[in-house]
PDB file of C-alpha atoms in Angstrom:
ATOM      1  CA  UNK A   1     -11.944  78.457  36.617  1.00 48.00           C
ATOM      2  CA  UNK A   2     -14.706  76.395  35.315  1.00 52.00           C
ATOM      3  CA  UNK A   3     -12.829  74.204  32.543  1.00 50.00           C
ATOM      4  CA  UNK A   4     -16.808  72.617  31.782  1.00 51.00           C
ATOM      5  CA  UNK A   5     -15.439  69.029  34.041  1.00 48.00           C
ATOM      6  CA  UNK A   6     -19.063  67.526  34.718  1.00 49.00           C
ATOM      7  CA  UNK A   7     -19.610  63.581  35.957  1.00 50.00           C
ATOM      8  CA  UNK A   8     -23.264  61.857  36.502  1.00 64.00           C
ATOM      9  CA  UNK A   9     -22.957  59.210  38.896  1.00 74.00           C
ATOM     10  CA  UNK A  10     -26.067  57.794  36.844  1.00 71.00           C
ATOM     11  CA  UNK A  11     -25.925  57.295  33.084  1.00 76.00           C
ATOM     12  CA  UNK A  12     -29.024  58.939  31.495  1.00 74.00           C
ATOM     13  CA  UNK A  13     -32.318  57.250  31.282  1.00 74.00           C
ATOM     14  CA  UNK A  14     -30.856  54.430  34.206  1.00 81.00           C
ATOM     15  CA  UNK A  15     -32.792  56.274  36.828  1.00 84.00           C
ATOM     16  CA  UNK A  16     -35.535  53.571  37.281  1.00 82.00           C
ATOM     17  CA  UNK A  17     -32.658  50.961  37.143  1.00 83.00           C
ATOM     18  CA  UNK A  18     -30.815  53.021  40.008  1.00 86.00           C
ATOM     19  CA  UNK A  19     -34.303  52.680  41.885  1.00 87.00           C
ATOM     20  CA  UNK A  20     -34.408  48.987  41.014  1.00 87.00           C
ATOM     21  CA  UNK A  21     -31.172  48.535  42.510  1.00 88.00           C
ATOM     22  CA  UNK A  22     -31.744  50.295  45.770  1.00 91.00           C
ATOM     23  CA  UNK A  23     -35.101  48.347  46.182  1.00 92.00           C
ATOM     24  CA  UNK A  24     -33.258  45.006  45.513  1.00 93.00           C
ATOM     25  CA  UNK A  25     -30.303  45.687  48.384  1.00 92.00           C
ATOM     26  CA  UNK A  26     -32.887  47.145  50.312  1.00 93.00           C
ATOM     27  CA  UNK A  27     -35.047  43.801  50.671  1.00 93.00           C
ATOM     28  CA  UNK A  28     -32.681  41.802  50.407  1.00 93.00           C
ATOM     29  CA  UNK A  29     -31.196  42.992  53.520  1.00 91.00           C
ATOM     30  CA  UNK A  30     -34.339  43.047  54.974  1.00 92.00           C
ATOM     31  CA  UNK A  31     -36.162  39.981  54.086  1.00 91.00           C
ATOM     32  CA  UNK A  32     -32.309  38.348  55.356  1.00 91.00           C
ATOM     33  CA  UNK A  33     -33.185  39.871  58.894  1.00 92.00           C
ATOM     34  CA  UNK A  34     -36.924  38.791  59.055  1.00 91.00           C
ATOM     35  CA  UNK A  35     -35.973  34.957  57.871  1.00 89.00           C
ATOM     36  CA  UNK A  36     -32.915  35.491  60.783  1.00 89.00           C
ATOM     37  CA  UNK A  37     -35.539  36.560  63.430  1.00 88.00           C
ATOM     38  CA  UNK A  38     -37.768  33.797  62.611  1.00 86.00           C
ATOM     39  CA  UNK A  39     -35.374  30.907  62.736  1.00 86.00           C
ATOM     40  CA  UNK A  40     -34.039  32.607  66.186  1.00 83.00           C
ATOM     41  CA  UNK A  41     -37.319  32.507  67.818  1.00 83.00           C
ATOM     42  CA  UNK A  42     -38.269  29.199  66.236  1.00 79.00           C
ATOM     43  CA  UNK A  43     -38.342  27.458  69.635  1.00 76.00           C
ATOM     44  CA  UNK A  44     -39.848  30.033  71.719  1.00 77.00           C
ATOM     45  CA  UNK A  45     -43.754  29.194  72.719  1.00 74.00           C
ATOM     46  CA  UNK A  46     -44.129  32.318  74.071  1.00 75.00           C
ATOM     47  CA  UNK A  47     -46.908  33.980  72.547  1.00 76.00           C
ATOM     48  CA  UNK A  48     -46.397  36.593  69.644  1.00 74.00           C
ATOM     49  CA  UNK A  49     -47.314  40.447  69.318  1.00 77.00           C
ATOM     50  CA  UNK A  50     -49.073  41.056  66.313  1.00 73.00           C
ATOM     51  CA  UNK A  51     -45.674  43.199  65.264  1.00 77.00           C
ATOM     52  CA  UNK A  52     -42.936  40.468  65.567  1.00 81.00           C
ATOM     53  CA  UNK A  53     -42.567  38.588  62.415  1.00 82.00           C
ATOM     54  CA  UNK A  54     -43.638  35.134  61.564  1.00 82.00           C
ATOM     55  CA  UNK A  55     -44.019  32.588  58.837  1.00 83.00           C
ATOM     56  CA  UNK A  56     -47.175  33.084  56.505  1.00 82.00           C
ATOM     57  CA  UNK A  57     -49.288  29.451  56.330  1.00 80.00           C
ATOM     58  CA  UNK A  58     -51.946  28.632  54.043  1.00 72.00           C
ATOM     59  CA  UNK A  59     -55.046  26.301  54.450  1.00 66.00           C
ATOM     60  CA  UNK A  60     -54.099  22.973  56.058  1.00 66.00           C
ATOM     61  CA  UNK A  61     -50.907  24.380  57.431  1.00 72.00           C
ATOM     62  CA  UNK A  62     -48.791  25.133  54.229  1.00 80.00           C
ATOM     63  CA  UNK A  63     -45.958  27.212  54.006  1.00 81.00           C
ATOM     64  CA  UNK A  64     -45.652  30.089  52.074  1.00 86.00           C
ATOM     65  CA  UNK A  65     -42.411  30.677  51.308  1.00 87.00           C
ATOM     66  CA  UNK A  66     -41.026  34.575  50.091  1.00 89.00           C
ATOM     67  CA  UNK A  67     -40.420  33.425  46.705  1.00 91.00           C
ATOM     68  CA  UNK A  68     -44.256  33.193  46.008  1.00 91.00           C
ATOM     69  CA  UNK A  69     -44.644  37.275  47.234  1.00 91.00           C
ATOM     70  CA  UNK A  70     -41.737  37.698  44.644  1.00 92.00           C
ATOM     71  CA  UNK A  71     -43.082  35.724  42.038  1.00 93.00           C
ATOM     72  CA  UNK A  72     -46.339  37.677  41.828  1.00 91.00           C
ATOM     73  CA  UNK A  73     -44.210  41.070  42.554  1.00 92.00           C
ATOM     74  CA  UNK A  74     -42.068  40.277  39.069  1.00 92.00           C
ATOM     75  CA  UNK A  75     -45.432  39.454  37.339  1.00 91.00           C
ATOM     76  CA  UNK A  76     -47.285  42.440  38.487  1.00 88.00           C
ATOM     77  CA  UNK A  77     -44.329  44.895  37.845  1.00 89.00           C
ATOM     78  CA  UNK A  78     -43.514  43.165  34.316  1.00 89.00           C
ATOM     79  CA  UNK A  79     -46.889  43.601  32.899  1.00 87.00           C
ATOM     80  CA  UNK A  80     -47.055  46.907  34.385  1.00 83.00           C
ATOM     81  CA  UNK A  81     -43.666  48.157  32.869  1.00 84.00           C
ATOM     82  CA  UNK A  82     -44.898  46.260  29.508  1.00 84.00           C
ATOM     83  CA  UNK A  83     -48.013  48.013  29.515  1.00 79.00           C
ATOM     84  CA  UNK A  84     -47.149  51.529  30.475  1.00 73.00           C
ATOM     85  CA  UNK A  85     -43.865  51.713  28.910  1.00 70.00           C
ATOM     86  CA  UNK A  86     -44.329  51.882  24.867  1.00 64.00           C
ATOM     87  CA  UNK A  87     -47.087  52.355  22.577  1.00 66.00           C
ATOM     88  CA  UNK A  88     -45.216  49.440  20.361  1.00 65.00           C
ATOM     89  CA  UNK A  89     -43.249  51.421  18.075  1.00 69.00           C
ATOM     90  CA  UNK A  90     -40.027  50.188  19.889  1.00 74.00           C
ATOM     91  CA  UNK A  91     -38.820  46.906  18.025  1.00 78.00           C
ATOM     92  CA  UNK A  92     -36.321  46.040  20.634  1.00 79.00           C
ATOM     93  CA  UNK A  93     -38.789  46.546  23.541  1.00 83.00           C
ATOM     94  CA  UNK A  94     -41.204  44.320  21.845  1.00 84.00           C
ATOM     95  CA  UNK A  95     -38.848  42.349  21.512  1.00 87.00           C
ATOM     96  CA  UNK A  96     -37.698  41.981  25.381  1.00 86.00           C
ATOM     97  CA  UNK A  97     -41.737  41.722  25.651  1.00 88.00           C
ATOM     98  CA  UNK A  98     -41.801  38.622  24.184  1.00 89.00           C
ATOM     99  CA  UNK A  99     -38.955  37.392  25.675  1.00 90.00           C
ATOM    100  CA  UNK A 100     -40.664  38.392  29.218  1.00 91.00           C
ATOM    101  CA  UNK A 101     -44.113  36.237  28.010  1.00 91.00           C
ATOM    102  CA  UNK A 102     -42.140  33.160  27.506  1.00 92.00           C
ATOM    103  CA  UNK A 103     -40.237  33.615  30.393  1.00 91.00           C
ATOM    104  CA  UNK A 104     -43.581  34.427  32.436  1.00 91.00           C
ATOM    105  CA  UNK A 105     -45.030  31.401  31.008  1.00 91.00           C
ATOM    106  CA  UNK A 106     -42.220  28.958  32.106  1.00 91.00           C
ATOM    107  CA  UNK A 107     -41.812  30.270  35.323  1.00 91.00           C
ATOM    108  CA  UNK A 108     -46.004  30.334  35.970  1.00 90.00           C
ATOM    109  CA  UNK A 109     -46.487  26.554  34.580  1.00 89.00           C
ATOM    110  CA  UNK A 110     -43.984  25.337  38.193  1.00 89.00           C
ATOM    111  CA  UNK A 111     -46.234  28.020  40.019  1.00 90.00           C
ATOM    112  CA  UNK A 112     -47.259  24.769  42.372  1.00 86.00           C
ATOM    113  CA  UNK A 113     -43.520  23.214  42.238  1.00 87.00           C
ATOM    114  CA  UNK A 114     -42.613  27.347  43.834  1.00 88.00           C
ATOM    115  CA  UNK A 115     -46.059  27.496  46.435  1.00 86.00           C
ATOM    116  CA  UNK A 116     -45.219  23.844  47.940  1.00 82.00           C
ATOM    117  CA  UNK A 117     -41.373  23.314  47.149  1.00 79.00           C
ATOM    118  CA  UNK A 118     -41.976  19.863  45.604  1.00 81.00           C
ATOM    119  CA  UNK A 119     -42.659  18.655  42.441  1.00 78.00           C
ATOM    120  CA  UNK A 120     -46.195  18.200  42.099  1.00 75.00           C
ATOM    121  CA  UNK A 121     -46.289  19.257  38.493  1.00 73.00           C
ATOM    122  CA  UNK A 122     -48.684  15.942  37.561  1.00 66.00           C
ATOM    123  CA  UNK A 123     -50.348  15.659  40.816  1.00 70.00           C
ATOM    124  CA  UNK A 124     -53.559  17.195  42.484  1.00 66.00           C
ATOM    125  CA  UNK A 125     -52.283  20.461  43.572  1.00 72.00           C
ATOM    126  CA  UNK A 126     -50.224  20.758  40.570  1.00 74.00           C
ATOM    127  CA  UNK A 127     -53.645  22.570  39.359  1.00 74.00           C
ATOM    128  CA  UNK A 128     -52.388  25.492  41.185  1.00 81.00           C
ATOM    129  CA  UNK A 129     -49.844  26.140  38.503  1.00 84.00           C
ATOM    130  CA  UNK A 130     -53.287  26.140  36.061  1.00 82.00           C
ATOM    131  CA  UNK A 131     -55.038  28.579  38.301  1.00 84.00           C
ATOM    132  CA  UNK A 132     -51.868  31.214  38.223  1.00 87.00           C
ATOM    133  CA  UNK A 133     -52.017  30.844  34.346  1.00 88.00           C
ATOM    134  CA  UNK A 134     -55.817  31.386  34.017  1.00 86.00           C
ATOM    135  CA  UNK A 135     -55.666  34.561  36.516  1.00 89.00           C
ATOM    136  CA  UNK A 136     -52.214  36.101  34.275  1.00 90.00           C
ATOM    137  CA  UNK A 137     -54.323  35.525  30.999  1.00 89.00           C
ATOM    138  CA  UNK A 138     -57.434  37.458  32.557  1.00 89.00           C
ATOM    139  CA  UNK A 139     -54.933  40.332  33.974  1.00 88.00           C
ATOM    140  CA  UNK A 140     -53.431  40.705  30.333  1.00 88.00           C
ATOM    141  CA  UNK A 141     -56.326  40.181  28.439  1.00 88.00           C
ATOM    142  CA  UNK A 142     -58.574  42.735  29.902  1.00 87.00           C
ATOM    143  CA  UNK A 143     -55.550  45.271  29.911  1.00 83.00           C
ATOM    144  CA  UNK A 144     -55.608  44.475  26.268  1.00 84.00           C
ATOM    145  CA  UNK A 145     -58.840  45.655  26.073  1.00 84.00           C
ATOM    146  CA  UNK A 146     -58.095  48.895  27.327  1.00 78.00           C
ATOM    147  CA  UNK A 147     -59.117  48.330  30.882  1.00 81.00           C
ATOM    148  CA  UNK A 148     -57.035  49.650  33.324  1.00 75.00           C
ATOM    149  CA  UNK A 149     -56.712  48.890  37.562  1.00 76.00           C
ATOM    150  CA  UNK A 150     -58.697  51.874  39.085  1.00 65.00           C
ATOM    151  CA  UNK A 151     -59.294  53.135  35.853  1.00 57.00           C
ATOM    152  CA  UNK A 152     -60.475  56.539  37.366  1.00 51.00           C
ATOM    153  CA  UNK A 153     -57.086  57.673  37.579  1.00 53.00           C
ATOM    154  CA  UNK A 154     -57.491  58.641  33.792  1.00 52.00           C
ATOM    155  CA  UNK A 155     -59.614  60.466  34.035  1.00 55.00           C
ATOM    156  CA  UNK A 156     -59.790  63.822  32.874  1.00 57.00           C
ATOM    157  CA  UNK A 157     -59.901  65.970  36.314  1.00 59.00           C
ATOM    158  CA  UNK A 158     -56.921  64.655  37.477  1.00 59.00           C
ATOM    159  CA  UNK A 159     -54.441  65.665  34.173  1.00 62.00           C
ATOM    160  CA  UNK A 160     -56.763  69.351  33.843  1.00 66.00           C
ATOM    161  CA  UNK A 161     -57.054  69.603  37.441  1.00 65.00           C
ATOM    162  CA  UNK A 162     -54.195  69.915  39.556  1.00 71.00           C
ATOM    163  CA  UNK A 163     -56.063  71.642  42.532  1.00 74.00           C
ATOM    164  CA  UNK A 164     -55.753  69.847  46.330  1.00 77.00           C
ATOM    165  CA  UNK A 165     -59.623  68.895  46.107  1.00 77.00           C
ATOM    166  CA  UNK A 166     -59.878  67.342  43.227  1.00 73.00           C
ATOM    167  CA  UNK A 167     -56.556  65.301  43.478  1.00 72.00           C
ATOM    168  CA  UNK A 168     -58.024  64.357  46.794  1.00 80.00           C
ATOM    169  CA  UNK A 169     -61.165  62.864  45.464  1.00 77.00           C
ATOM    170  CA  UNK A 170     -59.712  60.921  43.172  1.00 75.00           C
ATOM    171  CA  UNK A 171     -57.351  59.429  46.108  1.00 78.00           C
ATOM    172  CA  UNK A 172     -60.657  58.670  47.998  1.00 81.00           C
ATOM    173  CA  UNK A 173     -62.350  57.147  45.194  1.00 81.00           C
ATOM    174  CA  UNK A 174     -59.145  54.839  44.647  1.00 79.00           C
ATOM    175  CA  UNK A 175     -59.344  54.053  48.719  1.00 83.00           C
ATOM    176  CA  UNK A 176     -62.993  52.861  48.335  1.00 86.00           C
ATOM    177  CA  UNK A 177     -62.472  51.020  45.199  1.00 86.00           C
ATOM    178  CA  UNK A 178     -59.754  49.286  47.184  1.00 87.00           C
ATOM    179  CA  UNK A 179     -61.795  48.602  50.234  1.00 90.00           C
ATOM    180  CA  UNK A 180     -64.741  46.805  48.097  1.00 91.00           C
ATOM    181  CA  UNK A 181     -61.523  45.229  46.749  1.00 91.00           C
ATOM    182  CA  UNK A 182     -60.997  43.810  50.492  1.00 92.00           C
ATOM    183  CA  UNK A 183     -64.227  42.962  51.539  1.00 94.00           C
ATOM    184  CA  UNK A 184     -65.046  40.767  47.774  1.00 94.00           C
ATOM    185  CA  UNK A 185     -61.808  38.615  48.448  1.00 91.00           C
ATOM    186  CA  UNK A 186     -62.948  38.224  52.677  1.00 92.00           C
ATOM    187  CA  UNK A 187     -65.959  37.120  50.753  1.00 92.00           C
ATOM    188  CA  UNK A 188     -64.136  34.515  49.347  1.00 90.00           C
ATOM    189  CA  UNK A 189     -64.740  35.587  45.701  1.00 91.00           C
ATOM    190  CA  UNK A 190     -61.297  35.772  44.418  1.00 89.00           C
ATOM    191  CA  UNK A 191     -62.338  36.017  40.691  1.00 89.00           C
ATOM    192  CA  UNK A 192     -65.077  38.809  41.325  1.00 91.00           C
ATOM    193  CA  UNK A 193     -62.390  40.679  42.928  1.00 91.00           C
ATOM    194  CA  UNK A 194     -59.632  40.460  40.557  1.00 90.00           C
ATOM    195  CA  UNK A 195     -61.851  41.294  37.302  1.00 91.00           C
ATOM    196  CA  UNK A 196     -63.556  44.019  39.608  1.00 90.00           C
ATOM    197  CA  UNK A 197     -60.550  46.027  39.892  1.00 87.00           C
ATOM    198  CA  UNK A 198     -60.630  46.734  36.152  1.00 87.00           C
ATOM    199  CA  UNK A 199     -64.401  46.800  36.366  1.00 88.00           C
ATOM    200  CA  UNK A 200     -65.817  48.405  39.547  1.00 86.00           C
ATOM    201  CA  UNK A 201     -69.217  47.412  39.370  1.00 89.00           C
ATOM    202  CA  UNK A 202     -68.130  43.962  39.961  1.00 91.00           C
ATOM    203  CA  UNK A 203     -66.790  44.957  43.142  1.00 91.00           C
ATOM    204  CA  UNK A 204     -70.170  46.587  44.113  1.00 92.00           C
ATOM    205  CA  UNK A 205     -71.990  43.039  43.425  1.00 93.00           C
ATOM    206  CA  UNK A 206     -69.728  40.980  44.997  1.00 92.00           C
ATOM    207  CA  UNK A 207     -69.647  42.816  48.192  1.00 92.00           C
ATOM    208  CA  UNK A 208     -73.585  43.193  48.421  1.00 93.00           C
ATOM    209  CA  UNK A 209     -74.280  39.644  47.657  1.00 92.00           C
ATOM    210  CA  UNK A 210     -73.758  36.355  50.191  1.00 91.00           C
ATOM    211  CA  UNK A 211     -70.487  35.501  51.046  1.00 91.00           C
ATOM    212  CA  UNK A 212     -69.385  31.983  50.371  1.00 89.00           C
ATOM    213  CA  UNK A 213     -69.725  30.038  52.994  1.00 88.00           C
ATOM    214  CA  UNK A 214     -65.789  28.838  54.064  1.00 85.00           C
ATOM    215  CA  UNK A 215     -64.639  32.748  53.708  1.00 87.00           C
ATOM    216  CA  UNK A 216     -63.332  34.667  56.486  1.00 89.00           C
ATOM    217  CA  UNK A 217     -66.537  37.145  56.257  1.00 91.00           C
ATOM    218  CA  UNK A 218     -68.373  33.940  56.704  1.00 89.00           C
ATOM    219  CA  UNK A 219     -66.837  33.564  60.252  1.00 87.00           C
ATOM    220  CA  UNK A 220     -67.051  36.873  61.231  1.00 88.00           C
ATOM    221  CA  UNK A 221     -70.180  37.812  60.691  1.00 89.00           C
ATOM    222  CA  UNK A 222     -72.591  34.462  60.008  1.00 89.00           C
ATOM    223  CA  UNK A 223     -71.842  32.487  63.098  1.00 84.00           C
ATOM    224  CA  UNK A 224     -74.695  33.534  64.651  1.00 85.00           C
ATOM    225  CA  UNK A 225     -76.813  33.679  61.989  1.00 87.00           C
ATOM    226  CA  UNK A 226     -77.599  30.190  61.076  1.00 86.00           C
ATOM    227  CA  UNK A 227     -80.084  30.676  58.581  1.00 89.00           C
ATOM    228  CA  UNK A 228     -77.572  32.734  56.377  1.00 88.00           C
ATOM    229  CA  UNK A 229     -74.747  30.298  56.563  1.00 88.00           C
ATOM    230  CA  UNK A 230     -77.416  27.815  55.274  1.00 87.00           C
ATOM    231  CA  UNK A 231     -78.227  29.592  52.360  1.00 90.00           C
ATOM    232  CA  UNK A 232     -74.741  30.419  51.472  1.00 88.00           C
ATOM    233  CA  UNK A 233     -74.204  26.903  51.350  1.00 87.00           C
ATOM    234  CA  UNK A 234     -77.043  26.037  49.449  1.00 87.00           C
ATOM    235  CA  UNK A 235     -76.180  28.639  46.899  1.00 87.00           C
ATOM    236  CA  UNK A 236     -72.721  27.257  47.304  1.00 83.00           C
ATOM    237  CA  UNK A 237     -73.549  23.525  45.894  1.00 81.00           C
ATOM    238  CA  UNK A 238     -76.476  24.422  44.273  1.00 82.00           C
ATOM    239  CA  UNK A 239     -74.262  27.357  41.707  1.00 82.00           C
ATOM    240  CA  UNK A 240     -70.442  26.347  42.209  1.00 78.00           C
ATOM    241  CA  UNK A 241     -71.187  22.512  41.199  1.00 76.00           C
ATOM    242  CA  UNK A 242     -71.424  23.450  37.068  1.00 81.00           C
ATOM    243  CA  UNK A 243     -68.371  25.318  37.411  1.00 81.00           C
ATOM    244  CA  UNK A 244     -66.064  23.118  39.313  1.00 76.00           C
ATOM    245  CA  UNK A 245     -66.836  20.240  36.573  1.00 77.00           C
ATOM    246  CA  UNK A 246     -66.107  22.961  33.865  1.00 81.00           C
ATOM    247  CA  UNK A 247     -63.011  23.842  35.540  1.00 78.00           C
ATOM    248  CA  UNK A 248     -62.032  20.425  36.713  1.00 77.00           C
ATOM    249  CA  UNK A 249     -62.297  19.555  32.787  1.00 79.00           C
ATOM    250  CA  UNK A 250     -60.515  22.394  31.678  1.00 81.00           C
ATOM    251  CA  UNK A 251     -57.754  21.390  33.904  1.00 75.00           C
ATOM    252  CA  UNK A 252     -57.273  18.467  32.822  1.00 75.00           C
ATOM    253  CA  UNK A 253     -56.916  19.164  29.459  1.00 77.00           C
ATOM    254  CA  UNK A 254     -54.372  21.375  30.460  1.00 74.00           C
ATOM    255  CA  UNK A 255     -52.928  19.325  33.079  1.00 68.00           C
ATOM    256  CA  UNK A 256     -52.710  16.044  30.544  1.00 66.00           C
ATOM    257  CA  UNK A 257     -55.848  14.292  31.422  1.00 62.00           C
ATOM    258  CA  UNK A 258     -58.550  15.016  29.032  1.00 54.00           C
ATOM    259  CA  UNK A 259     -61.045  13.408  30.296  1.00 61.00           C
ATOM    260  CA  UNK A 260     -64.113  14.760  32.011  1.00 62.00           C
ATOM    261  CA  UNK A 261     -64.366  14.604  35.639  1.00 65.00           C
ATOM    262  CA  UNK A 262     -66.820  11.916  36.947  1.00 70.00           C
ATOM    263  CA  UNK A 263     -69.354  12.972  39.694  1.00 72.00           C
ATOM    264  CA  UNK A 264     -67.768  11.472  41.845  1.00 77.00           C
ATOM    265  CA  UNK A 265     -64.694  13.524  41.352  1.00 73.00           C
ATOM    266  CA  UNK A 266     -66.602  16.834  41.674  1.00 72.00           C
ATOM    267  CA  UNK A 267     -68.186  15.643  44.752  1.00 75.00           C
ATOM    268  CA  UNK A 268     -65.131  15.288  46.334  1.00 78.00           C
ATOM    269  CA  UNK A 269     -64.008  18.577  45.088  1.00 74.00           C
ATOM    270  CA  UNK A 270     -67.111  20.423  45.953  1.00 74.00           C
ATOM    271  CA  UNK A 271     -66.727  18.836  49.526  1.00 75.00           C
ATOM    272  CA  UNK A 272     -63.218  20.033  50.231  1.00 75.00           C
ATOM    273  CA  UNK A 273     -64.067  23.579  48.937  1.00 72.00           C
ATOM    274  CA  UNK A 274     -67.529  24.032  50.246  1.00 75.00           C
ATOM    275  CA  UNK A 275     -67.812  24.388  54.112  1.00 76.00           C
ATOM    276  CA  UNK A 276     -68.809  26.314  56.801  1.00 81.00           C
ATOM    277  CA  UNK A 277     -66.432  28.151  57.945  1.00 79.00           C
ATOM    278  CA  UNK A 278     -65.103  27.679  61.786  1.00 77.00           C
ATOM    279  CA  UNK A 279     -66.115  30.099  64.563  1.00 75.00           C
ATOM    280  CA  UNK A 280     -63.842  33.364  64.855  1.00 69.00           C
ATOM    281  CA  UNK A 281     -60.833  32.379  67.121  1.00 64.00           C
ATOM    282  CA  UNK A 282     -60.261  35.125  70.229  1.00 59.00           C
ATOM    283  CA  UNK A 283     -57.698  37.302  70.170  1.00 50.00           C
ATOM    284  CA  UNK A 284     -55.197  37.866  72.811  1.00 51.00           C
ATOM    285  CA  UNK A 285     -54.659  41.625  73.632  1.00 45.00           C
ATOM    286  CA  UNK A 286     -51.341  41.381  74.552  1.00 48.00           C
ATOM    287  CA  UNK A 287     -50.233  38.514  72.258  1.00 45.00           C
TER     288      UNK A 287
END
């Protein structure tokens, strides 16, 4: 006898929430056991397979700890959910919207106290906290605008056209947007990269033209080529100099200090971030 007994073990419309929940235990548990492995094989000198984890350094040795990966997860995922979610006719999730911009904005202005675990706020690298507000702003802005990451995926064929072929082409034009994607930011060219994912011609310019001189691609590829590495240098001082004084004086309007950077200032900035970058390292086979 069916007497109509019926239980959900998830409430309706908590589905995503369920799938929050499972990702959460899931990497918790997992990030636990990586940050275990680590500390266990801190004194071991023996060399590593490219498999076994390891801690993830920046330039001049610093340590990037998880919290920055899930810093910029939260960001990505919370402009995402605000963007996709609602047209705006929900007060109360306009509401939580704003609630998520303030709490965006808090958490982004101590971006430098997360990256280097010490308060740096009015210091040098607290301009990193700066540069993670400048690159959220460009995000949101051009999604304001109606430009969207791979923007091909509206396109009509792939809502009228549900065939294997032309699902498939769209999947490979979203793998070669993404690999321009790769070889801009190997180029060093962070910004071009970034804005080119909402516009793809960007992506097409930056990987065609000269990489910067202290990138990885730099390393790889103009070692040998002498004459290139000078040029990208030259074009390095010769076009970044206007824009690090225009961002050093930006940032310090932000940052407190509104006062334009001296030459001397920009020199010194131009020479930390414009180099040659060193020869390509070998690579052990079996480590």
């Amino acid at each position: 006898m069916n007497f109509g007994l019926h239980f959900d073990v998830v409430a309706p419309g908590r589905i995503p929430l369920m799938w929050c929940l499972i990702a959460f235990i899931l990497t918790f548990f997992v990030t636990r056991t990586i940050v275990r492995y680590i500390r266990h094989n801190a004194g071991n000198d023996a060399p590593r397979k490219w498999w076994q984890p390891r801690n993830i350094s920046g330039s001049g040795g610093l340590h990037i700890h998880h919290v920055v990966i899930g810093v910029v997860l939260v960001m990505i995922s919370g402009v995402s959910m605000v963007t996709l979610a609602t047209e705006g006719g929900v007060g109360e999730f306009t509401a939580a919207a704003i609630v998520f911009g303030v709490g965006a904005a808090l958490v982004l202005d101590e971006f430098a106290l997360i990256l280097h675990l010490q308060d740096v706020y009015w210091a040098e690298d607290g301009r990193t906290s700066v540069d993670a507000v400048f690159a959220a702003i460009a995000v949101a802005g051009l999604l304001i605008m109606g430009f969207n990451p791979l923007s091909f995926f509206e396109i009509g064929i792939w809502r009228a056209d549900n065939s294997v072929g032309a699902r498939a082409a769209v999947v490979v034009l979203a793998a070669m947007t993404l690999a321009l994607a790769v070889v801009v930011l190997l180029k060093g060219k962070v910004w071009t990269g970034l804005v080119g994912m909402f516009i793809t011609p960007l992506l097409f310019i930056g990987a065609i033209r000269l990489s910067r001189p202290h990138a990885p691609w730099a390393r790889w590829h103009y070692q040998d080529k002498p004459k290139k590495m000078h040029k990208a240098l030259e074009r390095e001082r010769y076009m970044r100099r206007p824009v690090v004084q225009a961002k050093l004086w930006l940032q310090h309007i932000i940052a407190g200090e509104p006062t334009f950077p001296a030459d001397a200032e920009v020199d010194a900035e131009l020479d930390r971030e414009i180099h040659a970058a060193p020869p390509p390292q070998p690579v052990d086979a079996t480590g």
